[in-house]
Tab-separated table of C-alpha atoms in Angstrom:
chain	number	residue	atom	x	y	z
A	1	UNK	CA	15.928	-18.324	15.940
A	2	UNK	CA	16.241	-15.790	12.837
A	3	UNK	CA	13.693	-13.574	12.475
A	4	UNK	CA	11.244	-14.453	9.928
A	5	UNK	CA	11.464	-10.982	7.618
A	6	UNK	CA	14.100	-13.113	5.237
A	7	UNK	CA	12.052	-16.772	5.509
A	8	UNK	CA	8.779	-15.393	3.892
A	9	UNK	CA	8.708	-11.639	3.913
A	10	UNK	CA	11.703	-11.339	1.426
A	11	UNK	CA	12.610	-14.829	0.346
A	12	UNK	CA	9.112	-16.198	-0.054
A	13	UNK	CA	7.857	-12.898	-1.992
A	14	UNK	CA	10.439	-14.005	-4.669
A	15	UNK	CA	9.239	-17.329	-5.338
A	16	UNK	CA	5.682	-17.144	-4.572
A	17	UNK	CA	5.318	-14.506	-6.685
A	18	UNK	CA	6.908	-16.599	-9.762
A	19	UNK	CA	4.971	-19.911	-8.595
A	20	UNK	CA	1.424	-17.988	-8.867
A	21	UNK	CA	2.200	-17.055	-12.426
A	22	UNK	CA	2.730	-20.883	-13.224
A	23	UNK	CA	1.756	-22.393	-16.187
A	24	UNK	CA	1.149	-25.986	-14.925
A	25	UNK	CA	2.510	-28.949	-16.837
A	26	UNK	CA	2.500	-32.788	-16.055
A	27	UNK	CA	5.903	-34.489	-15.956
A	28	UNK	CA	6.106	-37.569	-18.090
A	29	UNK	CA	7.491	-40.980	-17.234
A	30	UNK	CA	11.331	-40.594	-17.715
A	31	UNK	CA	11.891	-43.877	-20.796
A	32	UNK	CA	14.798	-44.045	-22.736
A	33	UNK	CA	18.881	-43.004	-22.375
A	34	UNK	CA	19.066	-39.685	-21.172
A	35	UNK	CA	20.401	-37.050	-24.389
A	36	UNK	CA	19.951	-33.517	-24.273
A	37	UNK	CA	20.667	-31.704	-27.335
A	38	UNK	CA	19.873	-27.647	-28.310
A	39	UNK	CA	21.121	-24.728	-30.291
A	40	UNK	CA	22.555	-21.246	-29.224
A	41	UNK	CA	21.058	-18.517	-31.091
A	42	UNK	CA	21.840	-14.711	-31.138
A	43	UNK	CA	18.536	-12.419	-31.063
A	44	UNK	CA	20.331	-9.602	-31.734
A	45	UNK	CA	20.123	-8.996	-35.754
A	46	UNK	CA	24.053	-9.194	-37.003
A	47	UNK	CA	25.360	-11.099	-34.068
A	48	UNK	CA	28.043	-13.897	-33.664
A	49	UNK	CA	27.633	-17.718	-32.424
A	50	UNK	CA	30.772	-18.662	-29.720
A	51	UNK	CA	31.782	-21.066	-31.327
A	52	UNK	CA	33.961	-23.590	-29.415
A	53	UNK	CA	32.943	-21.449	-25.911
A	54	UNK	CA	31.936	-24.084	-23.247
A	55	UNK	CA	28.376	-25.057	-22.227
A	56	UNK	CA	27.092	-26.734	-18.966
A	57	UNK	CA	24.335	-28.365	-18.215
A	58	UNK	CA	23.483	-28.578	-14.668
A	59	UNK	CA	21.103	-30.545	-12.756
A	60	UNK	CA	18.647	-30.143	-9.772
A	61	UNK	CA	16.100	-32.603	-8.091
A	62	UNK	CA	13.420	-30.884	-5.988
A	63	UNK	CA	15.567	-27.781	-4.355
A	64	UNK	CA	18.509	-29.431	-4.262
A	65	UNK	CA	21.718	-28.841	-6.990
A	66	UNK	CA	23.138	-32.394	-8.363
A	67	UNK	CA	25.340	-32.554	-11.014
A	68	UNK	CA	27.080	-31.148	-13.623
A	69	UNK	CA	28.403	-31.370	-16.872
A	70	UNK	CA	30.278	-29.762	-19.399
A	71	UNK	CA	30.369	-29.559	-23.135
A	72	UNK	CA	31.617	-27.905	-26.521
A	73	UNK	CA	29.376	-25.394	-28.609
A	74	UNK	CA	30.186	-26.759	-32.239
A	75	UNK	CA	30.647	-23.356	-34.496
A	76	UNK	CA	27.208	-24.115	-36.043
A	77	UNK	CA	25.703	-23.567	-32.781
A	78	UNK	CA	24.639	-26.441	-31.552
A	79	UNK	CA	25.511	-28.448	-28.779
A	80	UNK	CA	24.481	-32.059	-27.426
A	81	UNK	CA	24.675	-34.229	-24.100
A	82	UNK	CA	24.772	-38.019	-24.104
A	83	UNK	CA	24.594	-40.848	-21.742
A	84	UNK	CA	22.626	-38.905	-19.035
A	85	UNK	CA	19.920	-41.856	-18.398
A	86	UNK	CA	21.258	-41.987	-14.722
A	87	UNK	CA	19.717	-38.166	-14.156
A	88	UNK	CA	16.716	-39.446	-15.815
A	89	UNK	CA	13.589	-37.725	-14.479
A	90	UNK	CA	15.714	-34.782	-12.970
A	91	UNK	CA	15.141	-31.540	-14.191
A	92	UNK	CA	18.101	-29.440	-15.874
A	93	UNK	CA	19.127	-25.956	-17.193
A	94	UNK	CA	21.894	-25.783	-20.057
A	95	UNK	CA	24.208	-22.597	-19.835
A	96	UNK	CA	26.574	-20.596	-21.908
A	97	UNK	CA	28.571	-17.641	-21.191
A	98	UNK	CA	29.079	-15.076	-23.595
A	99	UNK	CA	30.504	-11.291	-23.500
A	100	UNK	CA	30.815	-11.912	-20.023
A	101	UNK	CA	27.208	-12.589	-19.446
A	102	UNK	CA	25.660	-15.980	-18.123
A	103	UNK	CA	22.508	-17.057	-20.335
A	104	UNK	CA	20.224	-20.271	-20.301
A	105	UNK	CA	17.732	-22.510	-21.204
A	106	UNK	CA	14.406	-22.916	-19.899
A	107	UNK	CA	14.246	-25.689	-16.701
A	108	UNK	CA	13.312	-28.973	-19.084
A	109	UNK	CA	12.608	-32.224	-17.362
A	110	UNK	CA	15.306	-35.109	-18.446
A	111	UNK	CA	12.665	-37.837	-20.512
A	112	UNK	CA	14.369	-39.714	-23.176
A	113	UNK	CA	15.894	-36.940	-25.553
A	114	UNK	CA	15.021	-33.424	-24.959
A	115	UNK	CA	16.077	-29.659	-26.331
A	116	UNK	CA	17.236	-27.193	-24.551
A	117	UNK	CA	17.830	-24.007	-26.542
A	118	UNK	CA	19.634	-20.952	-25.565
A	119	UNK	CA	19.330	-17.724	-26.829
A	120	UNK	CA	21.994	-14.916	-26.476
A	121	UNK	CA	22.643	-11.218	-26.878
A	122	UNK	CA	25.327	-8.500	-28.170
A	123	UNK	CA	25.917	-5.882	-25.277
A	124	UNK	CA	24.796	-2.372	-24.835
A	125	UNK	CA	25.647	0.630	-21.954
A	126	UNK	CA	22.763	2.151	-23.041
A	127	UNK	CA	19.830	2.463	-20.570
A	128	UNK	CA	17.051	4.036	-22.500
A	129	UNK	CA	15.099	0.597	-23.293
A	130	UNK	CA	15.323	-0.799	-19.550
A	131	UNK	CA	12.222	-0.436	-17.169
A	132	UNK	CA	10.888	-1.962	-14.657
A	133	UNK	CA	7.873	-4.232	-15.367
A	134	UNK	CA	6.446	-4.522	-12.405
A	135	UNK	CA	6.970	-3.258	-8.686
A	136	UNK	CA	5.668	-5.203	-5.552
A	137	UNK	CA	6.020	-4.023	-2.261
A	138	UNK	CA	4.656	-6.192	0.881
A	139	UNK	CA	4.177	-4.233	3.724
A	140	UNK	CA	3.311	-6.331	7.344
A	141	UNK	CA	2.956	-4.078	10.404
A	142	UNK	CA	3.996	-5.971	13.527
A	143	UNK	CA	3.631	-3.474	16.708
A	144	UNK	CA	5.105	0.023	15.898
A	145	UNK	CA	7.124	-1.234	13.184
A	146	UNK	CA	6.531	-1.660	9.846
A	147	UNK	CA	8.260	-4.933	7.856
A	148	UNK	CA	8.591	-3.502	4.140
A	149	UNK	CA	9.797	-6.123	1.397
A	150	UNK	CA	10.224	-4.728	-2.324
A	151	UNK	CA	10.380	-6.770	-4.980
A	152	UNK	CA	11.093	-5.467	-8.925
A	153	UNK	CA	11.099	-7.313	-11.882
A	154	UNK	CA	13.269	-5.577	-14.144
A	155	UNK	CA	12.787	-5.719	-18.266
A	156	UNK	CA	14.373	-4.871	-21.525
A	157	UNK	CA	12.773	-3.990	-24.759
A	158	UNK	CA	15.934	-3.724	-26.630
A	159	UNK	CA	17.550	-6.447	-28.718
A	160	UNK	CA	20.967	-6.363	-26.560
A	161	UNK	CA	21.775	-6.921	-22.814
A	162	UNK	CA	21.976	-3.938	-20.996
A	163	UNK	CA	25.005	-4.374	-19.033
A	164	UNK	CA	25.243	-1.026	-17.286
A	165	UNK	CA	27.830	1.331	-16.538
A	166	UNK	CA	31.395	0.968	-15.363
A	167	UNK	CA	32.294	2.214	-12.241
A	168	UNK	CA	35.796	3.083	-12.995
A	169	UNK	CA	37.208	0.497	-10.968
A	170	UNK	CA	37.069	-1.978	-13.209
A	171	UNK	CA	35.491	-4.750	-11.325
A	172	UNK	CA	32.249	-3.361	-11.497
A	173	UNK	CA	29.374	-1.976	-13.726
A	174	UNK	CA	25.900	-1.142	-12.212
A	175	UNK	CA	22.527	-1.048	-14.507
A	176	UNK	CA	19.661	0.220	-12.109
A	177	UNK	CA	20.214	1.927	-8.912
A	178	UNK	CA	17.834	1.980	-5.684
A	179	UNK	CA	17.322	3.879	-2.298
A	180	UNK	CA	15.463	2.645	0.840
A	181	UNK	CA	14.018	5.904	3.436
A	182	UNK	CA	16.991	7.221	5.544
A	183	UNK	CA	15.383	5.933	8.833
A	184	UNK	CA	14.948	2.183	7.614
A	185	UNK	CA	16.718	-0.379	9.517
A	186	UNK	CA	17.498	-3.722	8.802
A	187	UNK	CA	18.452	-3.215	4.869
A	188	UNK	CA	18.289	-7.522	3.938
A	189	UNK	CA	18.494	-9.005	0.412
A	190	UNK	CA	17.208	-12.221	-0.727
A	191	UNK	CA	20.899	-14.050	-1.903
A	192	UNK	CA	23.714	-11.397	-3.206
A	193	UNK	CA	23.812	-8.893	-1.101
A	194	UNK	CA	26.212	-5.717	-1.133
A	195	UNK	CA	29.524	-6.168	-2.344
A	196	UNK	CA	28.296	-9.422	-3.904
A	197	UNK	CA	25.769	-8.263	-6.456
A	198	UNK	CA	25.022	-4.430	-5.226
A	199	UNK	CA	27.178	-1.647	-5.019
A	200	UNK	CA	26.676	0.787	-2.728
A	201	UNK	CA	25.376	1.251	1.061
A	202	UNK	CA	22.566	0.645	3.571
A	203	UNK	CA	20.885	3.883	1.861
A	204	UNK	CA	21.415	3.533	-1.600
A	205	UNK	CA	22.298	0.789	-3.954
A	206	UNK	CA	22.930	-0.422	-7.441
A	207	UNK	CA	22.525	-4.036	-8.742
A	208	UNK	CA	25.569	-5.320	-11.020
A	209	UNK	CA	23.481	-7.821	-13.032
A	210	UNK	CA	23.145	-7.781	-16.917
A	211	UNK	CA	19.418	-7.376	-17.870
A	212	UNK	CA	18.802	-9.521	-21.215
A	213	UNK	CA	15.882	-8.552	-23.621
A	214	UNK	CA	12.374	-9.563	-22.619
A	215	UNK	CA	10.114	-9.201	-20.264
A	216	UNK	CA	10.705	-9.634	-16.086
A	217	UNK	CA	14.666	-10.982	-16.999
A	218	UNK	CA	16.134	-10.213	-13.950
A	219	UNK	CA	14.692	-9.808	-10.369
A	220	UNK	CA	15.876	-7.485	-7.340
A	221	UNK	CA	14.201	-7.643	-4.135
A	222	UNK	CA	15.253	-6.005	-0.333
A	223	UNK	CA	13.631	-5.761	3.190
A	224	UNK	CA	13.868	-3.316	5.802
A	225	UNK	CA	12.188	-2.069	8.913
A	226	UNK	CA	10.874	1.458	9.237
A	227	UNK	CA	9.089	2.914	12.869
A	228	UNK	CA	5.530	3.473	11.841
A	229	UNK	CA	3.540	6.424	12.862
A	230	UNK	CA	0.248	8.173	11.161
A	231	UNK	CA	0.963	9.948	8.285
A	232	UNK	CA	4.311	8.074	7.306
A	233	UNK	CA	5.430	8.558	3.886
A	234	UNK	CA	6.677	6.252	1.642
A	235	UNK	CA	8.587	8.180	-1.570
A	236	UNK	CA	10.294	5.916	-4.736
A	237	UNK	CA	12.136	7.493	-7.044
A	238	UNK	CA	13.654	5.281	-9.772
A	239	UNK	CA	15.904	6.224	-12.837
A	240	UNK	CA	13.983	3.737	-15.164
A	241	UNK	CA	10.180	3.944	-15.963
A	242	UNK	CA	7.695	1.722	-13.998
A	243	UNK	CA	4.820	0.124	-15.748
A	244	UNK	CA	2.459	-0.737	-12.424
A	245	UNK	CA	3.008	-1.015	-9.021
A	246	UNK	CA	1.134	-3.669	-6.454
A	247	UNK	CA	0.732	-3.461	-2.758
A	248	UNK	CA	-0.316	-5.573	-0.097
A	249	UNK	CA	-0.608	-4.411	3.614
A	250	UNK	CA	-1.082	-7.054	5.885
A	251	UNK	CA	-4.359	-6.392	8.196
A	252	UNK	CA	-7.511	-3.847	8.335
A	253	UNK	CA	-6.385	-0.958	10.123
A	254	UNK	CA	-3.647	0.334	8.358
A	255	UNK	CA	-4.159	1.853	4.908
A	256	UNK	CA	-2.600	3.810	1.926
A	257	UNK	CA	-3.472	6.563	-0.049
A	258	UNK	CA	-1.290	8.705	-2.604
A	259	UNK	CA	-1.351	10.200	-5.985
A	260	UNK	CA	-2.067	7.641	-8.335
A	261	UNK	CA	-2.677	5.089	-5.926
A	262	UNK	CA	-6.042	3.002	-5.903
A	263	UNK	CA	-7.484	1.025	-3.613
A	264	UNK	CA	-7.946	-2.931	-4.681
A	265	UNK	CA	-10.055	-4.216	-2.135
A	266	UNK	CA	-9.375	-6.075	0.751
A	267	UNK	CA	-8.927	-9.993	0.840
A	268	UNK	CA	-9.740	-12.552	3.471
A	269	UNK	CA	-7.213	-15.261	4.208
A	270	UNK	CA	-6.744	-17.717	6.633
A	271	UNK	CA	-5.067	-15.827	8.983
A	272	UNK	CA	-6.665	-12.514	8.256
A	273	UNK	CA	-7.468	-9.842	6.073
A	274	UNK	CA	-4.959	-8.030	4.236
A	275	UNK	CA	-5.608	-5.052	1.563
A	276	UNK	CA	-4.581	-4.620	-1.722
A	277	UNK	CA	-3.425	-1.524	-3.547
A	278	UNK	CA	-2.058	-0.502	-7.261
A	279	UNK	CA	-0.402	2.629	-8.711
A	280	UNK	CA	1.678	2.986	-12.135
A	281	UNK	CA	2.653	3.853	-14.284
A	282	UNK	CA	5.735	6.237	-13.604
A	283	UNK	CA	8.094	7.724	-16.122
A	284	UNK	CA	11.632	7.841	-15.458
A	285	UNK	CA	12.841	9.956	-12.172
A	286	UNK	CA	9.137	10.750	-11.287
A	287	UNK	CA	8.375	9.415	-7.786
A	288	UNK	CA	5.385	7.337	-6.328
A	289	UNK	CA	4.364	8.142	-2.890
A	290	UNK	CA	2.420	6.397	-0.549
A	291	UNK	CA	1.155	8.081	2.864
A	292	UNK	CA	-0.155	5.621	5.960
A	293	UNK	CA	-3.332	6.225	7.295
A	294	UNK	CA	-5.644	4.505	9.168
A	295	UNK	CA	-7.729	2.169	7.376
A	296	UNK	CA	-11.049	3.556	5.582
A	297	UNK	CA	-13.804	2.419	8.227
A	298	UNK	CA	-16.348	1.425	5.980
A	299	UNK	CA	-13.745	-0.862	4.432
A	300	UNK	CA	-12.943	-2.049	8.176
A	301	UNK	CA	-16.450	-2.609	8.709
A	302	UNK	CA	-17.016	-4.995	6.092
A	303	UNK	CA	-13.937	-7.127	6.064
A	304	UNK	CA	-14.262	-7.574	9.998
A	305	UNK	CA	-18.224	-8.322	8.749
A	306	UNK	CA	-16.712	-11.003	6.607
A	307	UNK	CA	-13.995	-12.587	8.822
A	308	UNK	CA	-15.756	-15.221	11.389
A	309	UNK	CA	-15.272	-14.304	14.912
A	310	UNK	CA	-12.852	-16.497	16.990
A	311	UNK	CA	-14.518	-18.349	19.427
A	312	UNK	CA	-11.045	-19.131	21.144
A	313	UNK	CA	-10.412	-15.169	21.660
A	314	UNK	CA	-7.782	-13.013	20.118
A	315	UNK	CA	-5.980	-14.092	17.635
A	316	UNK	CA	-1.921	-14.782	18.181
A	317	UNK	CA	0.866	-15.364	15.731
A	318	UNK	CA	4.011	-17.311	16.613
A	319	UNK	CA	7.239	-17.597	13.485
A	320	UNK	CA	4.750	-20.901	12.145
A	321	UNK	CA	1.382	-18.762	11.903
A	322	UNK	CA	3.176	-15.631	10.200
A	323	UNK	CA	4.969	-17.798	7.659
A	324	UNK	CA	1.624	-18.935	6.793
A	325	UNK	CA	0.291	-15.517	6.654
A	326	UNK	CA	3.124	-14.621	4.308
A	327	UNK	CA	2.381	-17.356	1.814
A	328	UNK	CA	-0.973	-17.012	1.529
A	329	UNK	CA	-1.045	-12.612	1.074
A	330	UNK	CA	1.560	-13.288	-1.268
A	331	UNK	CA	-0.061	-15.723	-3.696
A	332	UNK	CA	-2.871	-13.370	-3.545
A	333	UNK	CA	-0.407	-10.572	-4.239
A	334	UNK	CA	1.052	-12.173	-7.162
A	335	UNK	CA	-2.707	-13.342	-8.505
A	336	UNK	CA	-3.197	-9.282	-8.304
A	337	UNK	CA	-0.094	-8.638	-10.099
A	338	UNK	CA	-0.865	-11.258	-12.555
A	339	UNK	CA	-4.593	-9.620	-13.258
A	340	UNK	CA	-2.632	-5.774	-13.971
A	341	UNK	CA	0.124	-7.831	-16.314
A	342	UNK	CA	-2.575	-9.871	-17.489
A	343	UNK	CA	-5.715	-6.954	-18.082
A	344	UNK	CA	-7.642	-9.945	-18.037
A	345	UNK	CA	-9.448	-12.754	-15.769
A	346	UNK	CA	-6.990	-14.415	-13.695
A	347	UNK	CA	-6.815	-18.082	-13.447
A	348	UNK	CA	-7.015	-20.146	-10.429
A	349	UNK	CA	-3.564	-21.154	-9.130
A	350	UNK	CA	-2.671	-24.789	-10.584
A	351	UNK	CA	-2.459	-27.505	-8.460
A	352	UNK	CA	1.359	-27.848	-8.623
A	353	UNK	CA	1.893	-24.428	-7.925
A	354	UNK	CA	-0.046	-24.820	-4.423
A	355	UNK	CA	2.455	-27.730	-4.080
A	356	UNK	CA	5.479	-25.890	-4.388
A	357	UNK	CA	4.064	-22.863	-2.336
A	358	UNK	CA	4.112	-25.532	0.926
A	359	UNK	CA	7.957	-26.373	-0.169
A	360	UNK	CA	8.544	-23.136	0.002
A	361	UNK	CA	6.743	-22.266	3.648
A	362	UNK	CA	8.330	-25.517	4.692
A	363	UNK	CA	11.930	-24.062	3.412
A	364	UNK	CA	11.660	-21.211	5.282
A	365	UNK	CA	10.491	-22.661	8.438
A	366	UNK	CA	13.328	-24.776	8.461
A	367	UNK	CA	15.942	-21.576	8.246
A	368	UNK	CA	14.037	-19.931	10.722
A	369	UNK	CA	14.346	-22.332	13.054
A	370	UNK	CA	18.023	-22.870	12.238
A	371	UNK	CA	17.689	-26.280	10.542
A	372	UNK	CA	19.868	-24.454	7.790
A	373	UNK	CA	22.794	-22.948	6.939
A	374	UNK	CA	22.731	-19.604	4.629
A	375	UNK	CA	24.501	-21.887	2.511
A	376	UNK	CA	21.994	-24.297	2.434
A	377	UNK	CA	19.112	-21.634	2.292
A	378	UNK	CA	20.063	-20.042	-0.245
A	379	UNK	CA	21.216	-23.191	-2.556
A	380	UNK	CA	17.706	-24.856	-2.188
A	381	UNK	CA	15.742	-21.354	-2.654
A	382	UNK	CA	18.005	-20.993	-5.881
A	383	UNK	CA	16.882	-24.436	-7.335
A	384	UNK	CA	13.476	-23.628	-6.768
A	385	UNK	CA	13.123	-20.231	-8.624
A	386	UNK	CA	15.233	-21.070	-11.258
A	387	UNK	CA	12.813	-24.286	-12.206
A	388	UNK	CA	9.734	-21.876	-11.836
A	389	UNK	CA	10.880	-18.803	-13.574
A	390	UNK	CA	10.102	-20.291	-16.669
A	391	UNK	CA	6.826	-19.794	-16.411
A	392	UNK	CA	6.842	-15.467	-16.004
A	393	UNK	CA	5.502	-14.594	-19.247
A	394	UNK	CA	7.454	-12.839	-21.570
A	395	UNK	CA	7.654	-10.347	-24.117
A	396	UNK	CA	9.740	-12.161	-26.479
């Protein structure tokens, strides 16, 4: 059985994390032939339209990749899709690659005749408008190890695609590099992993992907292991500003404290308390630390106050328990992370992002427990946050 630290710890902070910051919509009845027409447009100010480049429109139902077709962007810019009633009801992307760099349209819902606009970018190797809009790291202790999952949503404020530096090799350029703590074990990423989409080692990494203009464009998230003692600490340095930080350690008896880091309060779930933390933000090349201690006891106190006893005794986990514990700190997580993006009341989750939280637990139980391939896993995980990333908000 695989261990669970890729089914929710890594895997499900990626799309739980997206899901919570769903903006719910109800699918109509699918009436009509199937045509999907849109435009390309360049956002940056003087740049070209591809005219004649190809552009594919691709299909998913649920988590699972259908089909596939292809068609010509007419020098205008626009593009269109006919006789498509048979995928009627399906959901879609339409895709275009330009300078190198893959671009698309929001997930749309097939219903009679539908648009699907795509907007595109000129290139820049300059790094000075890139940050990082906000960092998540999901800590679970489990004996005297600690499971550590961080997950970054990268930005651009520029009006071109940062596509990084090249390494001299030319098959690669990197944008924004990362370390993990020499002692962690385990290094795990959620899809691409290194010589895929990072460059680098089991130390230190850099990702390879373009990051478009906006806000949250491009996601990188890891896992790894570290041997916990008292007094641990946790140092990032990154080579981009951060705008806020969020952290959620699993339990009551292990806390956090560091420059710049405040306490959120602690949160009772189904299967237990967990506590929430926030820092930010950092300039470039100025670290974050974060020191373990034992949890504050008047904190303790009143979340073990708050949490009925068990009549049945102790508690125990088994892989079905702690995927369960991992979805529901991590919604929580991302409602946090959605309050500091937000700097206002957060909503209650919509009903059909609770519904795609269980497809996700249910996903992940299933490669656990070997009912997958990596193939598989990572196909149907892929389908899944593409249709809900959608919904991050944006900054333009």
């Amino acid at each position: 059985m695989r261990r669970l630290t890729r089914g929710w710890l890594l895997g499900g902070a990626v799309a739980l994390l997206l899901c919570a910051l769903w903006t719910s919509r109800v699918a109509a009845q699918a009436t009509g032939d199937g045509v999907v027409t849109g435009s390309v447009t360049n956002g940056t100010p003087g740049g070209t339209i591809p005219g004649g480049s190809p552009v594919t429109l691709r299909f998913f139902s649920g988590a699972e990749w259908t089909n596939t077709y292809t068609s010509t962007l007419e020098a205008e810019g626009t593009f269109r899709f006919a006789d498509l009633e048979a995928e009627a009801g399906n959901d879609f992307m339409a895709r275009i690659v330009y300078q190198d760099v893959t671009y698309y349209s929001e997930p749309t819902n097939l219903d009679g005749e539908v648009v699907a606009d795509i907007r595109i970018y000129e290139t820049t190797d300059d790094p000075s408008l890139v940050q990082i809009d906000q960092a998540h790291l999901f800590i679970v202790p489990t004996g005297d190890m600690l499971q550590i999952a961080e997950y970054y949503l990268l930005g651009n404020t520029g009006e071109r695609t940062y596509i990084g530096a090249d390494q001299g090799d030319g098959d690669w350029r990197t944008t924004v590099a990362f370390t993990v703590p020499p002692a962690a074990v385990g290094l795990a990423f959620d899809g691409l992993g290194l010589g895929e989409r990072f460059v680098g080692g089991a130390t230190s990494f850099a990702d390879s992907l373009p990051i478009p203009p906006g806000t949250a464009t491009i996601d990188v998230d890891f896992s790894y292991e570290l041997t916990y003692e008292e007094g641990l600490e946790l140092t990032r340095e990154l080579s981009v500003p951060v705008k806020s930080v969020v952290i959620i350690v699993n339990g009551s008896e292990i806390g956090l404290e560091g420059p710049g880091v405040e306490f959120g309060g602690m949160m009772d779930t189904q299967m237990g308390p967990a506590a929430s933390y926030t820092a930010g933000p950092y300039p470039a090349g100025v670290p974050f630390m974060l020191r373990f201690v034992p949890q504050d006891s008047d904190v303790s106190a009143s979340m073990e106050a708050a949490v009925p006893a068990d009549p049945s005794g102790p508690r125990q986990r088994d892989p079905g328990s702690e995927a369960l514990i991992g979805g529901v700190i991590l919604v929580v997580a991302a409602l946090v992370a959605y309050q500091v993006w937000q700097a206002q009341p957060t909503p209650p989750m919509p009903d059909a992002a609770r519904d795609t939280v269980a497809d996700i637990v249910a996903l992940d139980e299933r490669y656990a427990n070997d009912d997958l391939t990596d193939q598989e896993y990572e196909r149907k995980q892929a389908a899944i946050k593409h249709k809900v990333r959608s919904y991050l908000p944006r900054g333009r």
